[in-house]
PDB file of C-alpha atoms in Angstrom:
ATOM      1  CA  MET U   1      -1.080 -18.574  11.446  1.00  0.00           C
ATOM      2  CA  ASN U   2       2.607 -17.754  11.344  1.00  0.00           C
ATOM      3  CA  ARG U   3       5.058 -18.756  14.013  1.00  0.00           C
ATOM      4  CA  ASN U   4       4.509 -15.506  15.896  1.00  0.00           C
ATOM      5  CA  GLY U   5       0.813 -16.288  16.217  1.00  0.00           C
ATOM      6  CA  GLN U   6      -0.253 -13.489  13.842  1.00  0.00           C
ATOM      7  CA  GLU U   7      -2.745 -14.390  11.162  1.00  0.00           C
ATOM      8  CA  GLU U   8      -1.618 -14.179   7.536  1.00  0.00           C
ATOM      9  CA  ILE U   9      -4.225 -12.482   5.361  1.00  0.00           C
ATOM     10  CA  VAL U  10      -2.320 -12.644   2.033  1.00  0.00           C
ATOM     11  CA  THR U  11      -0.004 -15.460   0.968  1.00  0.00           C
ATOM     12  CA  PHE U  12       1.969 -15.869  -2.274  1.00  0.00           C
ATOM     13  CA  GLU U  13       3.522 -19.314  -2.675  1.00  0.00           C
ATOM     14  CA  ASN U  14       6.020 -19.858  -5.528  1.00  0.00           C
ATOM     15  CA  VAL U  15       4.081 -17.507  -7.818  1.00  0.00           C
ATOM     16  CA  SER U  16       5.293 -16.941 -11.379  1.00  0.00           C
ATOM     17  CA  TYR U  17       3.642 -14.864 -14.103  1.00  0.00           C
ATOM     18  CA  ARG U  18       4.327 -13.908 -17.724  1.00  0.00           C
ATOM     19  CA  TYR U  19       2.358 -11.401 -19.776  1.00  0.00           C
ATOM     20  CA  ASP U  20       3.303 -13.303 -22.922  1.00  0.00           C
ATOM     21  CA  LEU U  21       3.466 -17.088 -22.626  1.00  0.00           C
ATOM     22  CA  ARG U  22       5.648 -17.199 -25.749  1.00  0.00           C
ATOM     23  CA  SER U  23       8.307 -15.140 -23.993  1.00  0.00           C
ATOM     24  CA  GLU U  24      10.933 -16.463 -21.616  1.00  0.00           C
ATOM     25  CA  GLN U  25      10.775 -13.232 -19.621  1.00  0.00           C
ATOM     26  CA  TYR U  26       8.795 -13.463 -16.392  1.00  0.00           C
ATOM     27  CA  ALA U  27       7.214 -10.420 -14.758  1.00  0.00           C
ATOM     28  CA  LEU U  28       7.319 -12.407 -11.499  1.00  0.00           C
ATOM     29  CA  SER U  29       9.402 -15.513 -10.896  1.00  0.00           C
ATOM     30  CA  ASP U  30       8.913 -17.945  -7.986  1.00  0.00           C
ATOM     31  CA  VAL U  31       7.716 -15.259  -5.563  1.00  0.00           C
ATOM     32  CA  THR U  32       6.899 -16.347  -2.007  1.00  0.00           C
ATOM     33  CA  PHE U  33       5.850 -14.032   0.824  1.00  0.00           C
ATOM     34  CA  SER U  34       2.988 -13.375   3.219  1.00  0.00           C
ATOM     35  CA  VAL U  35       1.272 -10.342   4.705  1.00  0.00           C
ATOM     36  CA  LYS U  36       0.054 -10.362   8.296  1.00  0.00           C
ATOM     37  CA  ARG U  37      -3.382  -9.062   9.174  1.00  0.00           C
ATOM     38  CA  GLY U  38      -3.206  -5.442  10.311  1.00  0.00           C
ATOM     39  CA  GLU U  39       0.355  -4.709   9.155  1.00  0.00           C
ATOM     40  CA  TRP U  40       1.723  -2.167   6.689  1.00  0.00           C
ATOM     41  CA  LEU U  41       3.897  -3.819   4.052  1.00  0.00           C
ATOM     42  CA  THR U  42       5.791  -1.642   1.603  1.00  0.00           C
ATOM     43  CA  VAL U  43       6.803  -3.268  -1.684  1.00  0.00           C
ATOM     44  CA  LEU U  44       9.846  -1.422  -2.991  1.00  0.00           C
ATOM     45  CA  GLY U  45      11.455  -1.736  -6.394  1.00  0.00           C
ATOM     46  CA  ALA U  46      12.477   0.080  -9.560  1.00  0.00           C
ATOM     47  CA  ASN U  47      10.285   0.357 -12.643  1.00  0.00           C
ATOM     48  CA  GLY U  48       9.924  -3.061 -14.252  1.00  0.00           C
ATOM     49  CA  SER U  49      10.651  -4.932 -11.028  1.00  0.00           C
ATOM     50  CA  GLY U  50       7.196  -6.542 -10.951  1.00  0.00           C
ATOM     51  CA  LYS U  51       5.502  -4.356  -8.332  1.00  0.00           C
ATOM     52  CA  SER U  52       2.339  -3.539 -10.283  1.00  0.00           C
ATOM     53  CA  THR U  53       2.065  -7.117 -11.525  1.00  0.00           C
ATOM     54  CA  LEU U  54       2.001  -8.153  -7.890  1.00  0.00           C
ATOM     55  CA  ALA U  55      -0.969  -5.830  -7.293  1.00  0.00           C
ATOM     56  CA  ARG U  56      -2.846  -7.135 -10.351  1.00  0.00           C
ATOM     57  CA  LEU U  57      -2.491 -10.704  -9.141  1.00  0.00           C
ATOM     58  CA  MET U  58      -3.519  -9.769  -5.618  1.00  0.00           C
ATOM     59  CA  VAL U  59      -6.859  -8.301  -6.731  1.00  0.00           C
ATOM     60  CA  GLY U  60      -7.624 -11.004  -9.277  1.00  0.00           C
ATOM     61  CA  LEU U  61      -7.009  -8.921 -12.424  1.00  0.00           C
ATOM     62  CA  ALA U  62      -4.631 -11.664 -13.575  1.00  0.00           C
ATOM     63  CA  ASN U  63      -4.049 -15.293 -12.656  1.00  0.00           C
ATOM     64  CA  PRO U  64      -0.621 -16.760 -11.827  1.00  0.00           C
ATOM     65  CA  GLU U  65       0.950 -19.086 -14.363  1.00  0.00           C
ATOM     66  CA  SER U  66       2.158 -21.245 -11.492  1.00  0.00           C
ATOM     67  CA  GLY U  67       2.051 -21.170  -7.717  1.00  0.00           C
ATOM     68  CA  SER U  68      -0.825 -20.146  -5.470  1.00  0.00           C
ATOM     69  CA  ILE U  69      -2.274 -16.953  -3.996  1.00  0.00           C
ATOM     70  CA  LEU U  70      -4.470 -17.013  -0.915  1.00  0.00           C
ATOM     71  CA  VAL U  71      -6.430 -14.042   0.403  1.00  0.00           C
ATOM     72  CA  ASP U  72      -7.871 -14.610   3.866  1.00  0.00           C
ATOM     73  CA  GLY U  73      -7.314 -18.335   3.362  1.00  0.00           C
ATOM     74  CA  GLN U  74      -9.136 -18.523   0.017  1.00  0.00           C
ATOM     75  CA  SER U  75      -7.891 -18.675  -3.563  1.00  0.00           C
ATOM     76  CA  PHE U  76      -9.471 -16.661  -6.373  1.00  0.00           C
ATOM     77  CA  ASP U  77     -12.001 -18.788  -8.260  1.00  0.00           C
ATOM     78  CA  GLN U  78     -15.572 -18.318  -9.472  1.00  0.00           C
ATOM     79  CA  SER U  79     -17.087 -19.289  -6.118  1.00  0.00           C
ATOM     80  CA  SER U  80     -14.903 -17.029  -3.960  1.00  0.00           C
ATOM     81  CA  ARG U  81     -14.124 -14.094  -6.290  1.00  0.00           C
ATOM     82  CA  SER U  82     -16.998 -11.767  -5.304  1.00  0.00           C
ATOM     83  CA  ASN U  83     -16.446 -12.387  -1.593  1.00  0.00           C
ATOM     84  CA  LEU U  84     -12.694 -11.793  -1.806  1.00  0.00           C
ATOM     85  CA  LEU U  85     -13.010  -8.646  -3.907  1.00  0.00           C
ATOM     86  CA  GLY U  86     -15.158  -7.195  -1.141  1.00  0.00           C
ATOM     87  CA  LYS U  87     -12.201  -7.556   1.218  1.00  0.00           C
ATOM     88  CA  ILE U  88      -9.734  -5.672  -1.006  1.00  0.00           C
ATOM     89  CA  GLY U  89      -9.598  -2.042  -2.097  1.00  0.00           C
ATOM     90  CA  ILE U  90      -7.018  -0.608  -4.482  1.00  0.00           C
ATOM     91  CA  VAL U  91      -6.000   2.990  -5.209  1.00  0.00           C
ATOM     92  CA  PHE U  92      -4.049   3.735  -8.380  1.00  0.00           C
ATOM     93  CA  GLN U  93      -1.584   6.426  -9.400  1.00  0.00           C
ATOM     94  CA  ASN U  94      -3.932   8.834 -11.194  1.00  0.00           C
ATOM     95  CA  PRO U  95      -7.105   9.718  -9.236  1.00  0.00           C
ATOM     96  CA  ASP U  96      -8.667  11.361 -12.319  1.00  0.00           C
ATOM     97  CA  ASN U  97      -9.076   7.899 -13.823  1.00  0.00           C
ATOM     98  CA  GLN U  98     -11.313   6.896 -10.902  1.00  0.00           C
ATOM     99  CA  PHE U  99     -13.713   9.856 -10.806  1.00  0.00           C
ATOM    100  CA  ILE U 100     -17.288   9.335 -11.981  1.00  0.00           C
ATOM    101  CA  GLY U 101     -19.532  11.505  -9.767  1.00  0.00           C
ATOM    102  CA  THR U 102     -20.239  15.210 -10.300  1.00  0.00           C
ATOM    103  CA  THR U 103     -19.565  16.004  -6.639  1.00  0.00           C
ATOM    104  CA  VAL U 104     -17.121  14.605  -4.109  1.00  0.00           C
ATOM    105  CA  GLN U 105     -19.811  12.830  -2.093  1.00  0.00           C
ATOM    106  CA  ASP U 106     -21.483  11.436  -5.233  1.00  0.00           C
ATOM    107  CA  ASP U 107     -18.183   9.994  -6.341  1.00  0.00           C
ATOM    108  CA  VAL U 108     -17.608   8.241  -3.008  1.00  0.00           C
ATOM    109  CA  ALA U 109     -21.216   6.997  -2.988  1.00  0.00           C
ATOM    110  CA  PHE U 110     -20.801   5.519  -6.475  1.00  0.00           C
ATOM    111  CA  SER U 111     -18.427   2.885  -5.127  1.00  0.00           C
ATOM    112  CA  LEU U 112     -21.230   1.634  -2.861  1.00  0.00           C
ATOM    113  CA  GLU U 113     -24.027   1.397  -5.420  1.00  0.00           C
ATOM    114  CA  ASN U 114     -23.149  -2.114  -6.562  1.00  0.00           C
ATOM    115  CA  LEU U 115     -23.449  -3.329  -2.965  1.00  0.00           C
ATOM    116  CA  ASN U 116     -27.200  -2.618  -2.937  1.00  0.00           C
ATOM    117  CA  LEU U 117     -26.929  -0.949   0.452  1.00  0.00           C
ATOM    118  CA  PRO U 118     -29.846   0.957   1.995  1.00  0.00           C
ATOM    119  CA  TYR U 119     -29.630   4.693   1.300  1.00  0.00           C
ATOM    120  CA  GLU U 120     -29.156   5.611   4.963  1.00  0.00           C
ATOM    121  CA  GLU U 121     -26.228   3.210   5.353  1.00  0.00           C
ATOM    122  CA  MET U 122     -24.617   4.581   2.188  1.00  0.00           C
ATOM    123  CA  LYS U 123     -24.992   8.107   3.555  1.00  0.00           C
ATOM    124  CA  ILE U 124     -23.353   7.116   6.847  1.00  0.00           C
ATOM    125  CA  ARG U 125     -20.452   5.372   5.093  1.00  0.00           C
ATOM    126  CA  VAL U 126     -19.814   8.297   2.733  1.00  0.00           C
ATOM    127  CA  GLU U 127     -19.784  10.800   5.595  1.00  0.00           C
ATOM    128  CA  LYS U 128     -17.477   8.626   7.693  1.00  0.00           C
ATOM    129  CA  ALA U 129     -15.019   8.014   4.837  1.00  0.00           C
ATOM    130  CA  LEU U 130     -14.831  11.689   3.872  1.00  0.00           C
ATOM    131  CA  LYS U 131     -14.261  12.720   7.481  1.00  0.00           C
ATOM    132  CA  LEU U 132     -11.476  10.156   7.841  1.00  0.00           C
ATOM    133  CA  VAL U 133      -9.540  11.698   4.949  1.00  0.00           C
ATOM    134  CA  GLY U 134     -10.393  15.294   5.873  1.00  0.00           C
ATOM    135  CA  MET U 135     -12.611  15.989   2.846  1.00  0.00           C
ATOM    136  CA  TYR U 136     -16.088  16.223   4.380  1.00  0.00           C
ATOM    137  CA  GLU U 137     -16.192  20.034   4.182  1.00  0.00           C
ATOM    138  CA  LEU U 138     -15.644  19.780   0.415  1.00  0.00           C
ATOM    139  CA  ARG U 139     -18.314  17.118  -0.145  1.00  0.00           C
ATOM    140  CA  GLU U 140     -20.329  19.352  -2.539  1.00  0.00           C
ATOM    141  CA  LYS U 141     -17.267  20.310  -4.577  1.00  0.00           C
ATOM    142  CA  ASP U 142     -16.756  19.280  -8.196  1.00  0.00           C
ATOM    143  CA  PRO U 143     -13.828  16.777  -8.167  1.00  0.00           C
ATOM    144  CA  SER U 144     -12.258  18.505 -11.172  1.00  0.00           C
ATOM    145  CA  GLN U 145     -11.740  21.636  -9.045  1.00  0.00           C
ATOM    146  CA  LEU U 146      -9.685  19.846  -6.399  1.00  0.00           C
ATOM    147  CA  SER U 147      -5.911  19.815  -6.023  1.00  0.00           C
ATOM    148  CA  GLY U 148      -3.951  16.641  -6.716  1.00  0.00           C
ATOM    149  CA  GLY U 149      -3.700  15.792  -3.029  1.00  0.00           C
ATOM    150  CA  GLN U 150      -7.412  16.414  -2.477  1.00  0.00           C
ATOM    151  CA  LYS U 151      -8.322  14.223  -5.460  1.00  0.00           C
ATOM    152  CA  GLN U 152      -6.268  11.362  -4.090  1.00  0.00           C
ATOM    153  CA  ARG U 153      -7.937  11.762  -0.694  1.00  0.00           C
ATOM    154  CA  VAL U 154     -11.345  11.426  -2.373  1.00  0.00           C
ATOM    155  CA  ALA U 155     -10.169   8.325  -4.243  1.00  0.00           C
ATOM    156  CA  ILE U 156      -9.041   6.837  -0.927  1.00  0.00           C
ATOM    157  CA  ALA U 157     -12.382   7.757   0.682  1.00  0.00           C
ATOM    158  CA  GLY U 158     -14.145   5.850  -2.100  1.00  0.00           C
ATOM    159  CA  VAL U 159     -12.211   2.739  -1.124  1.00  0.00           C
ATOM    160  CA  LEU U 160     -12.584   3.282   2.631  1.00  0.00           C
ATOM    161  CA  ALA U 161     -16.370   3.528   2.200  1.00  0.00           C
ATOM    162  CA  LEU U 162     -16.331  -0.085   1.001  1.00  0.00           C
ATOM    163  CA  GLU U 163     -14.876  -1.047   4.401  1.00  0.00           C
ATOM    164  CA  PRO U 164     -12.197  -3.379   3.003  1.00  0.00           C
ATOM    165  CA  GLU U 165      -9.849  -5.389   5.186  1.00  0.00           C
ATOM    166  CA  ILE U 166      -6.936  -4.867   2.786  1.00  0.00           C
ATOM    167  CA  MET U 167      -5.947  -1.623   1.037  1.00  0.00           C
ATOM    168  CA  ILE U 168      -3.448  -1.638  -1.810  1.00  0.00           C
ATOM    169  CA  PHE U 169      -1.787   1.582  -2.966  1.00  0.00           C
ATOM    170  CA  ASP U 170      -0.192   1.092  -6.389  1.00  0.00           C
ATOM    171  CA  GLU U 171       2.165   4.084  -6.796  1.00  0.00           C
ATOM    172  CA  ALA U 172      -0.802   6.078  -5.466  1.00  0.00           C
ATOM    173  CA  PHE U 173       1.178   9.046  -4.128  1.00  0.00           C
ATOM    174  CA  ILE U 174       3.764   9.587  -6.852  1.00  0.00           C
ATOM    175  CA  MET U 175       1.954  12.549  -8.477  1.00  0.00           C
ATOM    176  CA  LEU U 176       1.625  14.529  -5.234  1.00  0.00           C
ATOM    177  CA  ASP U 177       3.988  17.257  -4.104  1.00  0.00           C
ATOM    178  CA  PRO U 178       6.250  16.218  -1.190  1.00  0.00           C
ATOM    179  CA  LYS U 179       4.282  18.136   1.457  1.00  0.00           C
ATOM    180  CA  SER U 180       0.883  16.729   0.378  1.00  0.00           C
ATOM    181  CA  ARG U 181       2.326  13.231   0.070  1.00  0.00           C
ATOM    182  CA  LYS U 182       3.875  13.323   3.527  1.00  0.00           C
ATOM    183  CA  GLN U 183       0.691  14.584   5.225  1.00  0.00           C
ATOM    184  CA  LEU U 184      -1.554  12.105   3.409  1.00  0.00           C
ATOM    185  CA  LEU U 185       0.685   9.185   4.316  1.00  0.00           C
ATOM    186  CA  TYR U 186       0.728  10.181   7.987  1.00  0.00           C
ATOM    187  CA  ASP U 187      -3.070  10.446   7.970  1.00  0.00           C
ATOM    188  CA  LEU U 188      -3.332   7.003   6.364  1.00  0.00           C
ATOM    189  CA  LYS U 189      -1.035   5.525   8.992  1.00  0.00           C
ATOM    190  CA  LEU U 190      -3.384   6.768  11.714  1.00  0.00           C
ATOM    191  CA  ILE U 191      -6.411   5.317   9.881  1.00  0.00           C
ATOM    192  CA  GLN U 192      -4.609   2.005   9.404  1.00  0.00           C
ATOM    193  CA  GLN U 193      -3.771   1.749  13.081  1.00  0.00           C
ATOM    194  CA  GLN U 194      -7.233   2.840  14.215  1.00  0.00           C
ATOM    195  CA  TYR U 195      -9.102   0.290  12.086  1.00  0.00           C
ATOM    196  CA  ARG U 196      -6.394  -2.382  11.956  1.00  0.00           C
ATOM    197  CA  LEU U 197      -6.351  -2.287   8.173  1.00  0.00           C
ATOM    198  CA  THR U 198      -3.843  -4.326   6.243  1.00  0.00           C
ATOM    199  CA  VAL U 199      -1.980  -1.921   3.939  1.00  0.00           C
ATOM    200  CA  ILE U 200       0.191  -2.913   0.992  1.00  0.00           C
ATOM    201  CA  SER U 201       1.989   0.112  -0.427  1.00  0.00           C
ATOM    202  CA  ILE U 202       3.665  -0.467  -3.792  1.00  0.00           C
ATOM    203  CA  THR U 203       6.212   2.213  -4.559  1.00  0.00           C
ATOM    204  CA  HIS U 204       9.709   3.262  -5.506  1.00  0.00           C
ATOM    205  CA  ASP U 205       9.481   6.248  -3.128  1.00  0.00           C
ATOM    206  CA  HIS U 206      11.778   5.547  -0.200  1.00  0.00           C
ATOM    207  CA  PHE U 207       9.947   7.972   2.097  1.00  0.00           C
ATOM    208  CA  GLU U 208       6.988   5.558   2.212  1.00  0.00           C
ATOM    209  CA  THR U 209       9.187   2.918   3.804  1.00  0.00           C
ATOM    210  CA  THR U 210       9.333   4.939   7.029  1.00  0.00           C
ATOM    211  CA  LEU U 211       5.694   4.056   7.768  1.00  0.00           C
ATOM    212  CA  ALA U 212       6.002   0.345   7.026  1.00  0.00           C
ATOM    213  CA  ASP U 213       6.098  -2.506   9.508  1.00  0.00           C
ATOM    214  CA  ARG U 214       7.949  -4.654   6.971  1.00  0.00           C
ATOM    215  CA  LEU U 215       9.632  -4.200   3.626  1.00  0.00           C
ATOM    216  CA  LEU U 216       9.619  -6.394   0.518  1.00  0.00           C
ATOM    217  CA  VAL U 217      12.233  -5.564  -2.133  1.00  0.00           C
ATOM    218  CA  LEU U 218      11.633  -6.677  -5.725  1.00  0.00           C
ATOM    219  CA  SER U 219      14.211  -6.737  -8.513  1.00  0.00           C
ATOM    220  CA  GLU U 220      13.604  -8.084 -12.032  1.00  0.00           C
ATOM    221  CA  GLY U 221      10.569 -10.067 -10.931  1.00  0.00           C
ATOM    222  CA  LYS U 222      12.241 -11.751  -7.974  1.00  0.00           C
ATOM    223  CA  ILE U 223      12.329 -11.038  -4.256  1.00  0.00           C
ATOM    224  CA  LYS U 224      15.688  -9.500  -3.443  1.00  0.00           C
ATOM    225  CA  ASP U 225      15.000  -9.195   0.279  1.00  0.00           C
ATOM    226  CA  GLN U 226      12.181  -8.979   2.791  1.00  0.00           C
ATOM    227  CA  GLY U 227      11.857  -8.384   6.503  1.00  0.00           C
ATOM    228  CA  ASP U 228      12.006  -5.734   9.192  1.00  0.00           C
ATOM    229  CA  LEU U 229      13.114  -2.299   7.958  1.00  0.00           C
ATOM    230  CA  ARG U 230      16.173  -2.325  10.201  1.00  0.00           C
ATOM    231  CA  ASP U 231      17.394  -5.648   8.833  1.00  0.00           C
ATOM    232  CA  VAL U 232      16.645  -4.888   5.174  1.00  0.00           C
ATOM    233  CA  PHE U 233      18.440  -1.535   5.170  1.00  0.00           C
ATOM    234  CA  MET U 234      21.423  -2.932   7.053  1.00  0.00           C
ATOM    235  CA  ARG U 235      21.745  -5.822   4.580  1.00  0.00           C
ATOM    236  CA  ASN U 236      21.247  -3.741   1.422  1.00  0.00           C
ATOM    237  CA  LYS U 237      23.568  -0.761   1.275  1.00  0.00           C
ATOM    238  CA  GLY U 238      22.551  -0.138  -2.348  1.00  0.00           C
ATOM    239  CA  ILE U 239      18.941   0.699  -1.435  1.00  0.00           C
ATOM    240  CA  THR U 240      18.363   4.373  -0.701  1.00  0.00           C
ATOM    241  CA  PRO U 241      17.179   4.422   2.925  1.00  0.00           C
ATOM    242  CA  PRO U 242      14.988   7.002   4.695  1.00  0.00           C
ATOM    243  CA  PHE U 243      16.573  10.273   5.830  1.00  0.00           C
ATOM    244  CA  SER U 244      17.241   9.014   9.368  1.00  0.00           C
ATOM    245  CA  GLU U 245      19.442   6.190   8.095  1.00  0.00           C
ATOM    246  CA  GLN U 246      21.209   8.413   5.551  1.00  0.00           C
ATOM    247  CA  PHE U 247      21.994  10.878   8.345  1.00  0.00           C
ATOM    248  CA  ARG U 248      23.250   8.103  10.646  1.00  0.00           C
ATOM    249  CA  ARG U 249      25.603   6.837   7.932  1.00  0.00           C
ATOM    250  CA  LYS U 250      26.921  10.371   7.247  1.00  0.00           C
ATOM    251  CA  LEU U 251      27.710  10.836  10.923  1.00  0.00           C
ATOM    252  CA  LYS U 252      29.517   7.501  10.979  1.00  0.00           C
ATOM    253  CA  GLN U 253      31.564   8.466   7.896  1.00  0.00           C
ATOM    254  CA  ARG U 254      32.696  11.614   9.734  1.00  0.00           C
ATOM    255  CA  GLY U 255      34.028   9.496  12.573  1.00  0.00           C
ATOM    256  CA  ILE U 256      31.199  10.220  15.004  1.00  0.00           C
ATOM    257  CA  GLN U 257      30.247   7.268  17.177  1.00  0.00           C
ATOM    258  CA  VAL U 258      26.656   6.356  16.381  1.00  0.00           C
ATOM    259  CA  PRO U 259      24.571   3.236  17.080  1.00  0.00           C
ATOM    260  CA  ASP U 260      25.534   0.510  14.622  1.00  0.00           C
ATOM    261  CA  ARG U 261      21.960  -0.124  13.531  1.00  0.00           C
ATOM    262  CA  TYR U 262      19.093   1.419  11.570  1.00  0.00           C
ATOM    263  CA  MET U 263      17.170   4.106  13.483  1.00  0.00           C
ATOM    264  CA  THR U 264      13.742   5.596  12.844  1.00  0.00           C
ATOM    265  CA  ASN U 265      13.313   9.386  12.806  1.00  0.00           C
ATOM    266  CA  ASP U 266      12.070   9.354  16.401  1.00  0.00           C
ATOM    267  CA  GLU U 267      14.943   7.136  17.552  1.00  0.00           C
ATOM    268  CA  LEU U 268      17.465   9.381  15.815  1.00  0.00           C
ATOM    269  CA  VAL U 269      16.029  12.519  17.433  1.00  0.00           C
ATOM    270  CA  GLU U 270      16.058  10.821  20.844  1.00  0.00           C
ATOM    271  CA  TRP U 271      19.695   9.774  20.371  1.00  0.00           C
ATOM    272  CA  LEU U 272      20.738  13.274  19.221  1.00  0.00           C
ATOM    273  CA  CYS U 273      19.092  14.836  22.281  1.00  0.00           C
ATOM    274  CA  LYS U 274      21.047  12.678  24.733  1.00  0.00           C
TER     275      LYS U 274
END
């Protein structure tokens, strides 16, 4: 438990990792942070900052050279691996790489086959997951005929059907057009809040930060900053903030008296309407 009484579901403690042990270059160096159960954490950083390495370590695709990683209080080892992997779902950048089924519903069902679930339970889970992402009406469709946004929704449904406690999005929305990306992210925020999912969104897209509860900034394999969005954006003028903060700063530059703090879109609209 952290000092606020909220349970920590993911903890990195002094984690370092190199892809090549002969090299002095670390992909991650002495990284320490935690993720609270039920929160949305956005990991922000440029290419090469260590974001995707973080995801690989979190799902057990790689082991840290030093330090420790705990998921729901357990470390990845042979005795806990299968149990922990059932708690985590990950969605990658290109949904085409994740398609196997000949129809949308078959593809979502495929993710459940290794769980040896009864057919009726699989059917219920597939229907529920597709309805959550708004793809149930296209359940008989060939995945190859879907748009980019629809494909990513199906990929997300495949993970949701597993009923994980933690969902990781590794640059999962970068290939979508702005409108599709915005709508999908808003839908995911509603799902996250409804089911109290822990979401870790790894990105360099600053729009995604608007949905986060907290922000972790990586640079060259090290944590540059972490904390509440308001604090991180106020401390780091070099990080491109969401539109609301950019607008607030522009108003201030023009000599208009504005609140001297970060504001969300809703807070900015409320202030403008006063």
